[in-house]
mmCIF file of N, CA and C and ligand atoms in Angstrom:
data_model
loop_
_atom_site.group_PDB
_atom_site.id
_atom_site.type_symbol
_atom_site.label_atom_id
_atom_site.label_comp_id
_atom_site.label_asym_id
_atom_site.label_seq_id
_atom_site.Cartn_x
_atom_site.Cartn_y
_atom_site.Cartn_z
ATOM 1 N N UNK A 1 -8.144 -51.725 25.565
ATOM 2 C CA UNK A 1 -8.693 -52.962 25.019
ATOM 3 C C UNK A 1 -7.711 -54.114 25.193
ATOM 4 N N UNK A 2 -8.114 -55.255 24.860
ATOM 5 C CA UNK A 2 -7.381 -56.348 25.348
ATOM 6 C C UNK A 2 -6.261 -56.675 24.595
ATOM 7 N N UNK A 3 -5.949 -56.335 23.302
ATOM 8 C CA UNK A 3 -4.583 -56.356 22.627
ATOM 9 C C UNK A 3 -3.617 -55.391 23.224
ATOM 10 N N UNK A 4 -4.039 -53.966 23.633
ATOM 11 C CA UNK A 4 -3.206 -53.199 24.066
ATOM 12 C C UNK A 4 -3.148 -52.977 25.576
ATOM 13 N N UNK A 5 -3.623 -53.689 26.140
ATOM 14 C CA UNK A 5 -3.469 -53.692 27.648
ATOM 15 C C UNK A 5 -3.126 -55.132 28.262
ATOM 16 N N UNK A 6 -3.285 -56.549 27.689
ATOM 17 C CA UNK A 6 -3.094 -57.099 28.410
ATOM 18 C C UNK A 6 -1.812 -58.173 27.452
ATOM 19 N N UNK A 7 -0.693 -58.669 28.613
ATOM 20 C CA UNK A 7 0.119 -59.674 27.826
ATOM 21 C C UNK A 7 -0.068 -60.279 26.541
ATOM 22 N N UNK A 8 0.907 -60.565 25.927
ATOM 23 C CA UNK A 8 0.177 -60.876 24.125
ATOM 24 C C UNK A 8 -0.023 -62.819 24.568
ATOM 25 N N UNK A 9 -0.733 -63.250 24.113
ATOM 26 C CA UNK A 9 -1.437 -64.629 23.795
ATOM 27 C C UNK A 9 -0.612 -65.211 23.214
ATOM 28 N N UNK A 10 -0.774 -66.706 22.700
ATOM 29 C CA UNK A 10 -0.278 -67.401 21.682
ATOM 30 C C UNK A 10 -0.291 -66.476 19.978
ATOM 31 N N UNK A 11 -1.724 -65.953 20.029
ATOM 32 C CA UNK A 11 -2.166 -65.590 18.814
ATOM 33 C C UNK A 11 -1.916 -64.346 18.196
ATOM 34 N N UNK A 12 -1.640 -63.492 19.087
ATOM 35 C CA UNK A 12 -1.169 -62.195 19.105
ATOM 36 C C UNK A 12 -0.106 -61.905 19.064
ATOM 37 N N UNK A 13 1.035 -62.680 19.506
ATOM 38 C CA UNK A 13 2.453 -62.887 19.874
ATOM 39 C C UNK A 13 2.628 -63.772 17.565
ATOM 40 N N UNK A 14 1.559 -64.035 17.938
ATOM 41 C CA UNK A 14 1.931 -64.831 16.268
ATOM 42 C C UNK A 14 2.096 -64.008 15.123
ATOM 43 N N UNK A 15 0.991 -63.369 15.567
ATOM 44 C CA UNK A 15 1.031 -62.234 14.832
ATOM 45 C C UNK A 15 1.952 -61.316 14.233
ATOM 46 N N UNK A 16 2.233 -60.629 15.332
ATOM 47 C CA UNK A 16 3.254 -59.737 15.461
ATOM 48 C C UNK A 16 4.835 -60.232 15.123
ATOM 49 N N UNK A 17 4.632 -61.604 15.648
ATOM 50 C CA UNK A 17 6.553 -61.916 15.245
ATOM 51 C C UNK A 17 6.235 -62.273 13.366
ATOM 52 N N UNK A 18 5.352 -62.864 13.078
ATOM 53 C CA UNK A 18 5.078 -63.119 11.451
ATOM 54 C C UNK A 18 5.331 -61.468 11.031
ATOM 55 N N UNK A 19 4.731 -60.599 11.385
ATOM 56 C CA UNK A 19 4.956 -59.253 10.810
ATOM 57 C C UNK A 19 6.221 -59.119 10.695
ATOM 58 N N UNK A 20 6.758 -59.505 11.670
ATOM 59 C CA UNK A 20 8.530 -58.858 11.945
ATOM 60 C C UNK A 20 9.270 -59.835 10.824
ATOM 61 N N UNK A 21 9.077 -61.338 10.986
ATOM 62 C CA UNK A 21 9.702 -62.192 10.259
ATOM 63 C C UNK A 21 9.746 -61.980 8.547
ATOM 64 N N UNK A 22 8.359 -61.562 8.550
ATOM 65 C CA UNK A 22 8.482 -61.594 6.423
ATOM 66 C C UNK A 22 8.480 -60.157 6.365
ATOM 67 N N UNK A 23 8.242 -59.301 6.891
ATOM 68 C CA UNK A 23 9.452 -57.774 6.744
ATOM 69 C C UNK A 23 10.757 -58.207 6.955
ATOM 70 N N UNK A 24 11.238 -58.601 7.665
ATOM 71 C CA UNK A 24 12.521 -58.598 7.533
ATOM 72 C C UNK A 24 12.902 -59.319 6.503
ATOM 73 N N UNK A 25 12.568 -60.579 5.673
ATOM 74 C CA UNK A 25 12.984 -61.509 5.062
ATOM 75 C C UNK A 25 12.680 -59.881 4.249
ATOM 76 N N UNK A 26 11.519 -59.836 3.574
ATOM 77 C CA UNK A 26 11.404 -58.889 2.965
ATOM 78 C C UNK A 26 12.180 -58.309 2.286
ATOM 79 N N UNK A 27 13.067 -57.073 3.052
ATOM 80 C CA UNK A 27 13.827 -56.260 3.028
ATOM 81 C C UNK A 27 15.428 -56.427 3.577
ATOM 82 N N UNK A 28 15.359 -58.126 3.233
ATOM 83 C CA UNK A 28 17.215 -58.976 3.023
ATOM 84 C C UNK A 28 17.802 -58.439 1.703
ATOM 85 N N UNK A 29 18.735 -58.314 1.957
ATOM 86 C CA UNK A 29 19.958 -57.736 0.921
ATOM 87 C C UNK A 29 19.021 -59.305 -0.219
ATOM 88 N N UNK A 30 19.434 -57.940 -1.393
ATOM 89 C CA UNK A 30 19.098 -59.341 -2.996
ATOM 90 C C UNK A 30 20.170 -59.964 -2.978
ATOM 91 N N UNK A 31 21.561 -59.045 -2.820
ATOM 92 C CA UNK A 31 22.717 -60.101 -2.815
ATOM 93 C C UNK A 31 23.575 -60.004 -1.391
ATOM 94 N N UNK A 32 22.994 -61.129 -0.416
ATOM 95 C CA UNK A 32 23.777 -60.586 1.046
ATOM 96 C C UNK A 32 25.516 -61.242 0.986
ATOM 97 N N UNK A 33 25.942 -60.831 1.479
ATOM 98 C CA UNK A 33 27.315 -60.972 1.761
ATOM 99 C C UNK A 33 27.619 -62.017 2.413
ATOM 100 N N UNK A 34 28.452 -63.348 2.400
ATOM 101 C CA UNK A 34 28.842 -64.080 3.256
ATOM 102 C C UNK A 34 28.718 -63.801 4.838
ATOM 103 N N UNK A 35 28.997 -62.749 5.317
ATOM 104 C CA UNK A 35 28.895 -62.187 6.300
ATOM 105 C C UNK A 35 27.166 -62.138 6.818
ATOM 106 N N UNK A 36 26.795 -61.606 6.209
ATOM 107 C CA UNK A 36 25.048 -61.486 6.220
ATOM 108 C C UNK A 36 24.433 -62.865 6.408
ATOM 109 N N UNK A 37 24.543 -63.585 5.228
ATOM 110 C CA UNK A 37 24.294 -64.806 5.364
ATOM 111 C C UNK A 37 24.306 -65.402 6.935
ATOM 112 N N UNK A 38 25.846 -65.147 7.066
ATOM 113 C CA UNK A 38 25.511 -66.089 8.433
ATOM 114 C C UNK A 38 24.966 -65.580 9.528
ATOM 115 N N UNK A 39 25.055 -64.273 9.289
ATOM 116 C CA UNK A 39 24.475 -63.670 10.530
ATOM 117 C C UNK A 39 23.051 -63.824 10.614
ATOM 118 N N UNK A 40 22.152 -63.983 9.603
ATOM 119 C CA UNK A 40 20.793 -64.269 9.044
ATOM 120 C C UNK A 40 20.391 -65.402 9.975
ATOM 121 N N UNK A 41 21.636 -66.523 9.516
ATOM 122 C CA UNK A 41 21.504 -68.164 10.082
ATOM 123 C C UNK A 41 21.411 -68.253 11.647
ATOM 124 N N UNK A 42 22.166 -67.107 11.989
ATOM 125 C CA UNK A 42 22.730 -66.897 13.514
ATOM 126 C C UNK A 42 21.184 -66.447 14.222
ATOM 127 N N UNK A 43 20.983 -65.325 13.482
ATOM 128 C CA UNK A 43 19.901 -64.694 13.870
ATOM 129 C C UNK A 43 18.215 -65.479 14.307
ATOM 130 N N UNK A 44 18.213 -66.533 13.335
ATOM 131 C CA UNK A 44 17.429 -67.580 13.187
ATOM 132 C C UNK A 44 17.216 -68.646 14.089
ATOM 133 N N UNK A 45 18.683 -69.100 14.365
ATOM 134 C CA UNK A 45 18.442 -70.218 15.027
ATOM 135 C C UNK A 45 18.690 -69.628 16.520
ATOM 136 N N UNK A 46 18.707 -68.411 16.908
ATOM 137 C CA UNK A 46 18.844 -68.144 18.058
ATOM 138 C C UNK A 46 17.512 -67.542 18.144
ATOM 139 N N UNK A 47 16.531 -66.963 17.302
ATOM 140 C CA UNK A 47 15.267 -66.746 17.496
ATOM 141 C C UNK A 47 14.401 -67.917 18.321
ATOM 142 N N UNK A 48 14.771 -69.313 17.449
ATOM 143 C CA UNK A 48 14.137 -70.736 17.255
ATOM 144 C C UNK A 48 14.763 -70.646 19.049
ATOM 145 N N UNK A 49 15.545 -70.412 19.452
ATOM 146 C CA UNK A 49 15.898 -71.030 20.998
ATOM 147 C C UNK A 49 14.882 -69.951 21.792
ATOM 148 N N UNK A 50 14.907 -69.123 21.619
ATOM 149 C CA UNK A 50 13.861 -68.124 22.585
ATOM 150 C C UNK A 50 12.892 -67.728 21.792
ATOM 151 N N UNK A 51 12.085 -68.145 21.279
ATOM 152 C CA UNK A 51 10.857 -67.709 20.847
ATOM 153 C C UNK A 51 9.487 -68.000 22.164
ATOM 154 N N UNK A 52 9.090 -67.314 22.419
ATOM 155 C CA UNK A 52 8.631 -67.240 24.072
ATOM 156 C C UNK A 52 6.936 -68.314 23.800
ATOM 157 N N UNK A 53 7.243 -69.123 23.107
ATOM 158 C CA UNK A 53 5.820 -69.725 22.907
ATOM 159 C C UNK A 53 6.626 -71.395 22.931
ATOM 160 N N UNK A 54 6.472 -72.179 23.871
ATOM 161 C CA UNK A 54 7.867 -73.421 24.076
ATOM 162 C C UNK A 54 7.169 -74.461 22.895
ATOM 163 N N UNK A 55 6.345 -74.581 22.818
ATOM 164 C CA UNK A 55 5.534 -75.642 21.417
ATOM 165 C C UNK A 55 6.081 -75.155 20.585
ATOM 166 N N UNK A 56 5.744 -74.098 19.990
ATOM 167 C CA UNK A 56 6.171 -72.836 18.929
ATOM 168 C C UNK A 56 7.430 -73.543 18.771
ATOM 169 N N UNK A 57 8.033 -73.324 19.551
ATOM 170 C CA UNK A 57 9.401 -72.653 18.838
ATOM 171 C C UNK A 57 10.365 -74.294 18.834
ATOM 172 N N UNK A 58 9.770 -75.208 19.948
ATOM 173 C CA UNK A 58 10.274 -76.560 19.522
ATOM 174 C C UNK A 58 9.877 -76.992 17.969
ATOM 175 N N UNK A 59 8.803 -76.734 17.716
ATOM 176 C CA UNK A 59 8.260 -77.228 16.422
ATOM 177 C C UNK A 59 9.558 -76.535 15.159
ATOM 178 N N UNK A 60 9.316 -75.145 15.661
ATOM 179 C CA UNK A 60 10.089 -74.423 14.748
ATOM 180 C C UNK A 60 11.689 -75.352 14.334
ATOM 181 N N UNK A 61 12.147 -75.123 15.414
ATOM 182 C CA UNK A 61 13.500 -75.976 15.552
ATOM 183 C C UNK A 61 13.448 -76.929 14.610
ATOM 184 N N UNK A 62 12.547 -77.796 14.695
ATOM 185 C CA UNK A 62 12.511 -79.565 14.342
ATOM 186 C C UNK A 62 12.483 -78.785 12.903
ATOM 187 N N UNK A 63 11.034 -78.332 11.820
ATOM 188 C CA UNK A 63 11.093 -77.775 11.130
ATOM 189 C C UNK A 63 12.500 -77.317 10.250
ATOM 190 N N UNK A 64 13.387 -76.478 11.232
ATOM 191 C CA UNK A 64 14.842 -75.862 10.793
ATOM 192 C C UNK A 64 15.820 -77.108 10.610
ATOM 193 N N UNK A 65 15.837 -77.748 11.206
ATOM 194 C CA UNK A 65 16.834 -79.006 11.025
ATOM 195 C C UNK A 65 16.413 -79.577 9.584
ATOM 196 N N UNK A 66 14.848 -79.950 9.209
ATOM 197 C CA UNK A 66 14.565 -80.404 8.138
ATOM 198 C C UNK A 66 15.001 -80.021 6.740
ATOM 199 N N UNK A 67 14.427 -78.218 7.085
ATOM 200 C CA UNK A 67 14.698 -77.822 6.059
ATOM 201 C C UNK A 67 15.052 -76.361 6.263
ATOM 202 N N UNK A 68 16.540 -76.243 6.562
ATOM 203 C CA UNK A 68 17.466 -74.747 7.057
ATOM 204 C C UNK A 68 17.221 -73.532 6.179
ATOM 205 N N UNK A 69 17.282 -72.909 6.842
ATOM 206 C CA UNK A 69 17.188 -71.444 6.314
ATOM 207 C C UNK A 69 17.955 -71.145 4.972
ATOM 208 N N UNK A 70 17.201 -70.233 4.002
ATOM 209 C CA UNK A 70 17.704 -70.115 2.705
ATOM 210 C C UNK A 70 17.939 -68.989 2.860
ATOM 211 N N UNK A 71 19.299 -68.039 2.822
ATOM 212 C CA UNK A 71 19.559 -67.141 3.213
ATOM 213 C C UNK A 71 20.808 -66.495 1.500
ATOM 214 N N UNK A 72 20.640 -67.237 1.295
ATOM 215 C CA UNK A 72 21.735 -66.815 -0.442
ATOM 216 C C UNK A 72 21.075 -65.811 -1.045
ATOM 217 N N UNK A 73 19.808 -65.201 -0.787
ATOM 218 C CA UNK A 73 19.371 -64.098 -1.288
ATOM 219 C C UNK A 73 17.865 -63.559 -1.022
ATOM 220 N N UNK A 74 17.249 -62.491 -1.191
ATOM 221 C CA UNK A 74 16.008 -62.052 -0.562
ATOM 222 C C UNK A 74 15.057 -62.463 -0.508
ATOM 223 N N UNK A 75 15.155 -63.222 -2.015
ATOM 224 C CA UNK A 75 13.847 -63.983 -2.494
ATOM 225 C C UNK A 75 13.458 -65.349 -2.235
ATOM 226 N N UNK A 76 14.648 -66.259 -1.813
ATOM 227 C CA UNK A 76 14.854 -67.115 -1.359
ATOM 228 C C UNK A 76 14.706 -67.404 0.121
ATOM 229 N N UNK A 77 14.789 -66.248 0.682
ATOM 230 C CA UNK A 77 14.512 -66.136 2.110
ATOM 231 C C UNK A 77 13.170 -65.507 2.443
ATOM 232 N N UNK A 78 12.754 -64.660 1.746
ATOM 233 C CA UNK A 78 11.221 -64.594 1.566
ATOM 234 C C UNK A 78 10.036 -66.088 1.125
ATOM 235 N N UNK A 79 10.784 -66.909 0.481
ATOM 236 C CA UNK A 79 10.105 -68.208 0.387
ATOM 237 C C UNK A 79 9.862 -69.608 1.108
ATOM 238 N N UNK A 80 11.370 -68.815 1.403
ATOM 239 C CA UNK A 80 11.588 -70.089 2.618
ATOM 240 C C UNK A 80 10.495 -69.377 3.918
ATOM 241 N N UNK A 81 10.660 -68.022 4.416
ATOM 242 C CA UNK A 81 9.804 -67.776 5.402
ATOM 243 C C UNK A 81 8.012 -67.948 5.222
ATOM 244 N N UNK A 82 8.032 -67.981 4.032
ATOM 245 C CA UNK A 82 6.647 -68.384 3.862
ATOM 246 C C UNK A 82 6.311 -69.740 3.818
ATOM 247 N N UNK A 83 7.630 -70.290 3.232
ATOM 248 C CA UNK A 83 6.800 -72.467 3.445
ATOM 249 C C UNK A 83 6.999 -72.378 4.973
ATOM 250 N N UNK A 84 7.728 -71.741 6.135
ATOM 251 C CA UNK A 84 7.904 -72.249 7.681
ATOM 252 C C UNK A 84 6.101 -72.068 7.838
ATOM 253 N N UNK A 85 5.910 -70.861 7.401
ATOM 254 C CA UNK A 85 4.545 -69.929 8.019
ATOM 255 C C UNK A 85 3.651 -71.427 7.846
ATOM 256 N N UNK A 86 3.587 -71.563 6.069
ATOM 257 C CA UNK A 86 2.600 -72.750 5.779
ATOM 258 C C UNK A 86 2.912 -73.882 6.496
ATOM 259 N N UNK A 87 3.832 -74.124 6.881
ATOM 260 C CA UNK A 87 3.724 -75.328 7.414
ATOM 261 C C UNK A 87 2.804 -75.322 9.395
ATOM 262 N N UNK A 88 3.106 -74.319 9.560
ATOM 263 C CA UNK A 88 2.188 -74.129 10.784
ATOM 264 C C UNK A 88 0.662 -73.436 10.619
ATOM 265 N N UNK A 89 0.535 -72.824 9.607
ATOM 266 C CA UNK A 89 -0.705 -72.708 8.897
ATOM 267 C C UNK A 89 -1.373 -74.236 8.594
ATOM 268 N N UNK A 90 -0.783 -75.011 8.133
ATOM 269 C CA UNK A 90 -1.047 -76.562 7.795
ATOM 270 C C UNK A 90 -1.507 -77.256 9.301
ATOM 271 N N UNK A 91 -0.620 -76.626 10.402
ATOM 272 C CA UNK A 91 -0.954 -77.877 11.645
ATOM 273 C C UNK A 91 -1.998 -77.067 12.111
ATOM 274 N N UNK A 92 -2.137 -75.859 11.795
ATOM 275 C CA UNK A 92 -3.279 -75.408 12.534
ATOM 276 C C UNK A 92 -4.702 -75.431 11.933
ATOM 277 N N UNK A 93 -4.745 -75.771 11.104
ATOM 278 C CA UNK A 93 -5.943 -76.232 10.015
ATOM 279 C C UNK A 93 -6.245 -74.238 9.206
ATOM 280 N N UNK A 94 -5.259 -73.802 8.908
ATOM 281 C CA UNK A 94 -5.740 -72.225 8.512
ATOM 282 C C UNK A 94 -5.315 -72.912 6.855
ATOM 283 N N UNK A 95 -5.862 -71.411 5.756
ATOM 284 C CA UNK A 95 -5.670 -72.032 4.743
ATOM 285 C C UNK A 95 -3.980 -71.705 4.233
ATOM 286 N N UNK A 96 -3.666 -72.376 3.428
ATOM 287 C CA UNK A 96 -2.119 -72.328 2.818
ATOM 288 C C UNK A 96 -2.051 -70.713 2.406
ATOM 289 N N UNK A 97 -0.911 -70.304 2.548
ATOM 290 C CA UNK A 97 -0.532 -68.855 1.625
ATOM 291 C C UNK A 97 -0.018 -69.124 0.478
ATOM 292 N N UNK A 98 -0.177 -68.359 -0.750
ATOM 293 C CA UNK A 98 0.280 -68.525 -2.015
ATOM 294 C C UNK A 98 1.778 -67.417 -2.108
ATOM 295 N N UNK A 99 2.629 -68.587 -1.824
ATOM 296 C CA UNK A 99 4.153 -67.624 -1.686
ATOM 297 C C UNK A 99 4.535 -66.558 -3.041
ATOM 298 N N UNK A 100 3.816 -66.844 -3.662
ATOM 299 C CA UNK A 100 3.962 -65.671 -5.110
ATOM 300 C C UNK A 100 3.363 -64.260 -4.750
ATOM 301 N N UNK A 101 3.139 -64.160 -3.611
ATOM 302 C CA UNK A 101 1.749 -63.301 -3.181
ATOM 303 C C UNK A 101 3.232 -62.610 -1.962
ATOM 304 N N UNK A 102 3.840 -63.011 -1.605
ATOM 305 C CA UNK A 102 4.839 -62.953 -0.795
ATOM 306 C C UNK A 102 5.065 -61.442 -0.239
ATOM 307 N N UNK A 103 5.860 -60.287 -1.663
ATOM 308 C CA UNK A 103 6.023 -59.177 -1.568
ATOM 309 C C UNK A 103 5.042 -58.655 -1.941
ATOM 310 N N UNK A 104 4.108 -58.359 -2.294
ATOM 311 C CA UNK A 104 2.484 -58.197 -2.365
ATOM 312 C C UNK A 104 2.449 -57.537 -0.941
ATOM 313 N N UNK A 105 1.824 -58.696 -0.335
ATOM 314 C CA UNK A 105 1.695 -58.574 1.130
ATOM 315 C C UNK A 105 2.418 -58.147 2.197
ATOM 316 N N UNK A 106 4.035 -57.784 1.748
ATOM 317 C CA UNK A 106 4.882 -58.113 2.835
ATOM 318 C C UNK A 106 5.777 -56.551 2.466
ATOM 319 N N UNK A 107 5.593 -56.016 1.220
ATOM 320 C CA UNK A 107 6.624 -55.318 0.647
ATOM 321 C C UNK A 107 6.070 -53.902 0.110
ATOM 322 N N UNK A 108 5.442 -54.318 -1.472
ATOM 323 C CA UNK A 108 4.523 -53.951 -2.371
ATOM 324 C C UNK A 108 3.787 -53.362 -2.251
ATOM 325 N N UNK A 109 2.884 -54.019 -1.429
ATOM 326 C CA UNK A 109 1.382 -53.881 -1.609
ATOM 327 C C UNK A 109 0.474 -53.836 -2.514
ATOM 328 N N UNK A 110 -0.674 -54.302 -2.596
ATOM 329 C CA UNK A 110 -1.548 -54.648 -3.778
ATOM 330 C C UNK A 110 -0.952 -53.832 -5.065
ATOM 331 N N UNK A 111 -1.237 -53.989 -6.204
ATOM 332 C CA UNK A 111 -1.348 -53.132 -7.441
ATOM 333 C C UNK A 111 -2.369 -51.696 -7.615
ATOM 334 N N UNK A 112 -3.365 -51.842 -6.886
ATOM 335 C CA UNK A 112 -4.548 -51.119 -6.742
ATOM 336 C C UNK A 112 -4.137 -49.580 -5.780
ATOM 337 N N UNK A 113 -2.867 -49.920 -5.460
ATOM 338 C CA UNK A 113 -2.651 -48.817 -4.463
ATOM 339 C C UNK A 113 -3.252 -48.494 -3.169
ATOM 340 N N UNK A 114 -4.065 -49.245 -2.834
ATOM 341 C CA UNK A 114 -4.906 -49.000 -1.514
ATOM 342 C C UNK A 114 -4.204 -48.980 -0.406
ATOM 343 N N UNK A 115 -3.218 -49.445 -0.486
ATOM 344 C CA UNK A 115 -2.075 -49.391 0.826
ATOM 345 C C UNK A 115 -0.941 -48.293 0.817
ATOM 346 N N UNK A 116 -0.890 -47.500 -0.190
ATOM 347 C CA UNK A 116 0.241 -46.616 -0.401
ATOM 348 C C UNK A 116 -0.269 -45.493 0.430
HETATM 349 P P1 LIG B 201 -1.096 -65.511 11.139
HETATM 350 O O1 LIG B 201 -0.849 -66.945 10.851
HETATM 351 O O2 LIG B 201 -0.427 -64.908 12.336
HETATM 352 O O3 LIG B 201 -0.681 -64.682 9.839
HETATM 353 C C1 LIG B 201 -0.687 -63.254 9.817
HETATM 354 C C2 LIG B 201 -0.843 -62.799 8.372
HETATM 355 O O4 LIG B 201 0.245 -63.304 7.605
HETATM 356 C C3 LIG B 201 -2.063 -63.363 7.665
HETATM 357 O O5 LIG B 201 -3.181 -62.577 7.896
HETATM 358 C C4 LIG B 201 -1.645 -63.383 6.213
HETATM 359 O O6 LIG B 201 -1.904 -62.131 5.581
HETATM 360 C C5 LIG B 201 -0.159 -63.573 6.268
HETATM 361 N N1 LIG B 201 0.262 -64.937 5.970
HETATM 362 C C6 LIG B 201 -0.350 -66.110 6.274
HETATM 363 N N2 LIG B 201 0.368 -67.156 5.877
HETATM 364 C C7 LIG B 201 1.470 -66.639 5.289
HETATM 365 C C8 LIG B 201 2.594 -67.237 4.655
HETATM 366 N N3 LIG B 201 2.735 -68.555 4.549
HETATM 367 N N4 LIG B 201 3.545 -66.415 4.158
HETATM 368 C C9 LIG B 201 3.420 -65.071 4.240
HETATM 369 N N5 LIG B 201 2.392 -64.459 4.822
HETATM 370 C C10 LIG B 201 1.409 -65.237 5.339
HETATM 371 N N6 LIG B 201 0.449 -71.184 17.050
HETATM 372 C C11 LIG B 201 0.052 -72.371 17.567
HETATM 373 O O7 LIG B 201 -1.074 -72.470 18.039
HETATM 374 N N7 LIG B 201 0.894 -73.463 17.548
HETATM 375 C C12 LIG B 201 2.156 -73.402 17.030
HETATM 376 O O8 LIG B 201 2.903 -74.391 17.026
HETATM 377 C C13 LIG B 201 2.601 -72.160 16.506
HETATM 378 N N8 LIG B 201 3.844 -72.020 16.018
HETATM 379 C C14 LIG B 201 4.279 -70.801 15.619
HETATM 380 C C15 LIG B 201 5.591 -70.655 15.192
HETATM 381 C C16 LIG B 201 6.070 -69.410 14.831
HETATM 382 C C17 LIG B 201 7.506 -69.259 14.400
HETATM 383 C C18 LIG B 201 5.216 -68.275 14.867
HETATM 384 C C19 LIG B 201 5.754 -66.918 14.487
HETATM 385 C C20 LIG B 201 3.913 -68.421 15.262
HETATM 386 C C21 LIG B 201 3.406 -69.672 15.649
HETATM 387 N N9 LIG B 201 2.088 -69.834 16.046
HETATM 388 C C22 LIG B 201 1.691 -71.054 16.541
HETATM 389 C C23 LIG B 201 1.097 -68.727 15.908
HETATM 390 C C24 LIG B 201 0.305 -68.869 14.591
HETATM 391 O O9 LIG B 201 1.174 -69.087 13.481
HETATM 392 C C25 LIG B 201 -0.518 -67.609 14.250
HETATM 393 O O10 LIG B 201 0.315 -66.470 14.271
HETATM 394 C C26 LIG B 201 -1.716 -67.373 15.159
HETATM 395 O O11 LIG B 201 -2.506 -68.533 15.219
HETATM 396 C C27 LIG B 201 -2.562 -66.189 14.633
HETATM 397 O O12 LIG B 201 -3.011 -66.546 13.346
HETATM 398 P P2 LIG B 201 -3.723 -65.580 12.316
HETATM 399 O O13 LIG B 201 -4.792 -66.394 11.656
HETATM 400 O O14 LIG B 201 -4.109 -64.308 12.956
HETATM 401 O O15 LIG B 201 -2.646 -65.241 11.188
#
C-alpha cells in the first residue's frame, strides 16, 4: 500500500517525525543534567537544519529563534513541543491540541486503559 511502499510525503514524514518528537520529549530526564540540556538544544537545532521538508524546517528555525527550546526539564519540554506542533497546526488550519492532554497521548495513555 502506499504508506509502506512508496517515499513518505509531506504528510506522512509529519507524522512520523511528531511521533518521534513528543516521545522523545516525553521520556526527557524530569531532571536532565546540564549536559543533557545541551545536548537536547544541540539535538534540536541540528534537527531544524536537516529536517528533509525545506518549508518545514525553515519555518521551524524562524519559530526556534522566537521562542528556543525549553529543555530544564520533561515537562517543560513536552510543552514547549506541543506549542511548536500548534503553531503549525495553526498555519495549517487543523484544530489546536490541548497541551494538558500532552502525556495522555504521548506517554500514559487514556485512563480507560484501551491502549495498555
Ligand atoms: P499531525 O499534525 O502529524 O499530528 C499527529 C498526531 O499528533 C495527531 O493525530 C494528534 O493526536 C497529535 N497532536 C496534534 N497536535 C499536537 C500537539 N500540539 N501536541 C501534541 N500532540 C499533537 N506540513 C506543512 O504542510 N507545512 C509545514 O510548514 C509543516 N511544518 C512541519 C514542521 C515540523 C517540525 C513537522 C514535524 C511537521 C510539519 N508539517 C508541515 C507536517 C504537519 O505538521 C503534519 O504532520 C501533517 O500535515 C499531517 O497531519 P495530521 O493531521 O496527520 O496530524
Amino acid at each position: 500500500n502506499y504508506e509502506n511502499e512508496c517515499p513518505p510525503d509531506k504528510e506522512i514524514l509529519g507524522r512520523a517525525t511528531w511521533t518521534f518528537l513528543h516521545t522523545m520529549a516525553a521520556y526527557y530526564p524530569e531532571k536532565p543534567s546540564a549536559m543533557e540540556q545541551t545536548t537536547m538544544k544541540s539535538l534540536l537545532s541540528s534537527f531544524s537544519q536537516f529536517y528533509p521538508c525545506g518549508p518545514c524546517a525553515e519555518h521551524l528555525r524562524e519559530e526556534m529563534k522566537v521562542d528556543p527550546p525549553k529543555v530544564e526539564s520533561r515537562k517543560e519540554l513536552a510543552w514547549w513541543m506541543c506549542g511548536m506542533h500548534n503553531k503549525v497546526n495553526d498555519i495549517l488550519g487543523k484544530e489546536s491540541f490541548d497541551c494538558n492532554k500532552v502525556d495522555e497521548r504521548w506517554k500514559d495513555g487514556p485512563a480507560d486503559g484501551r491502549c495498555d
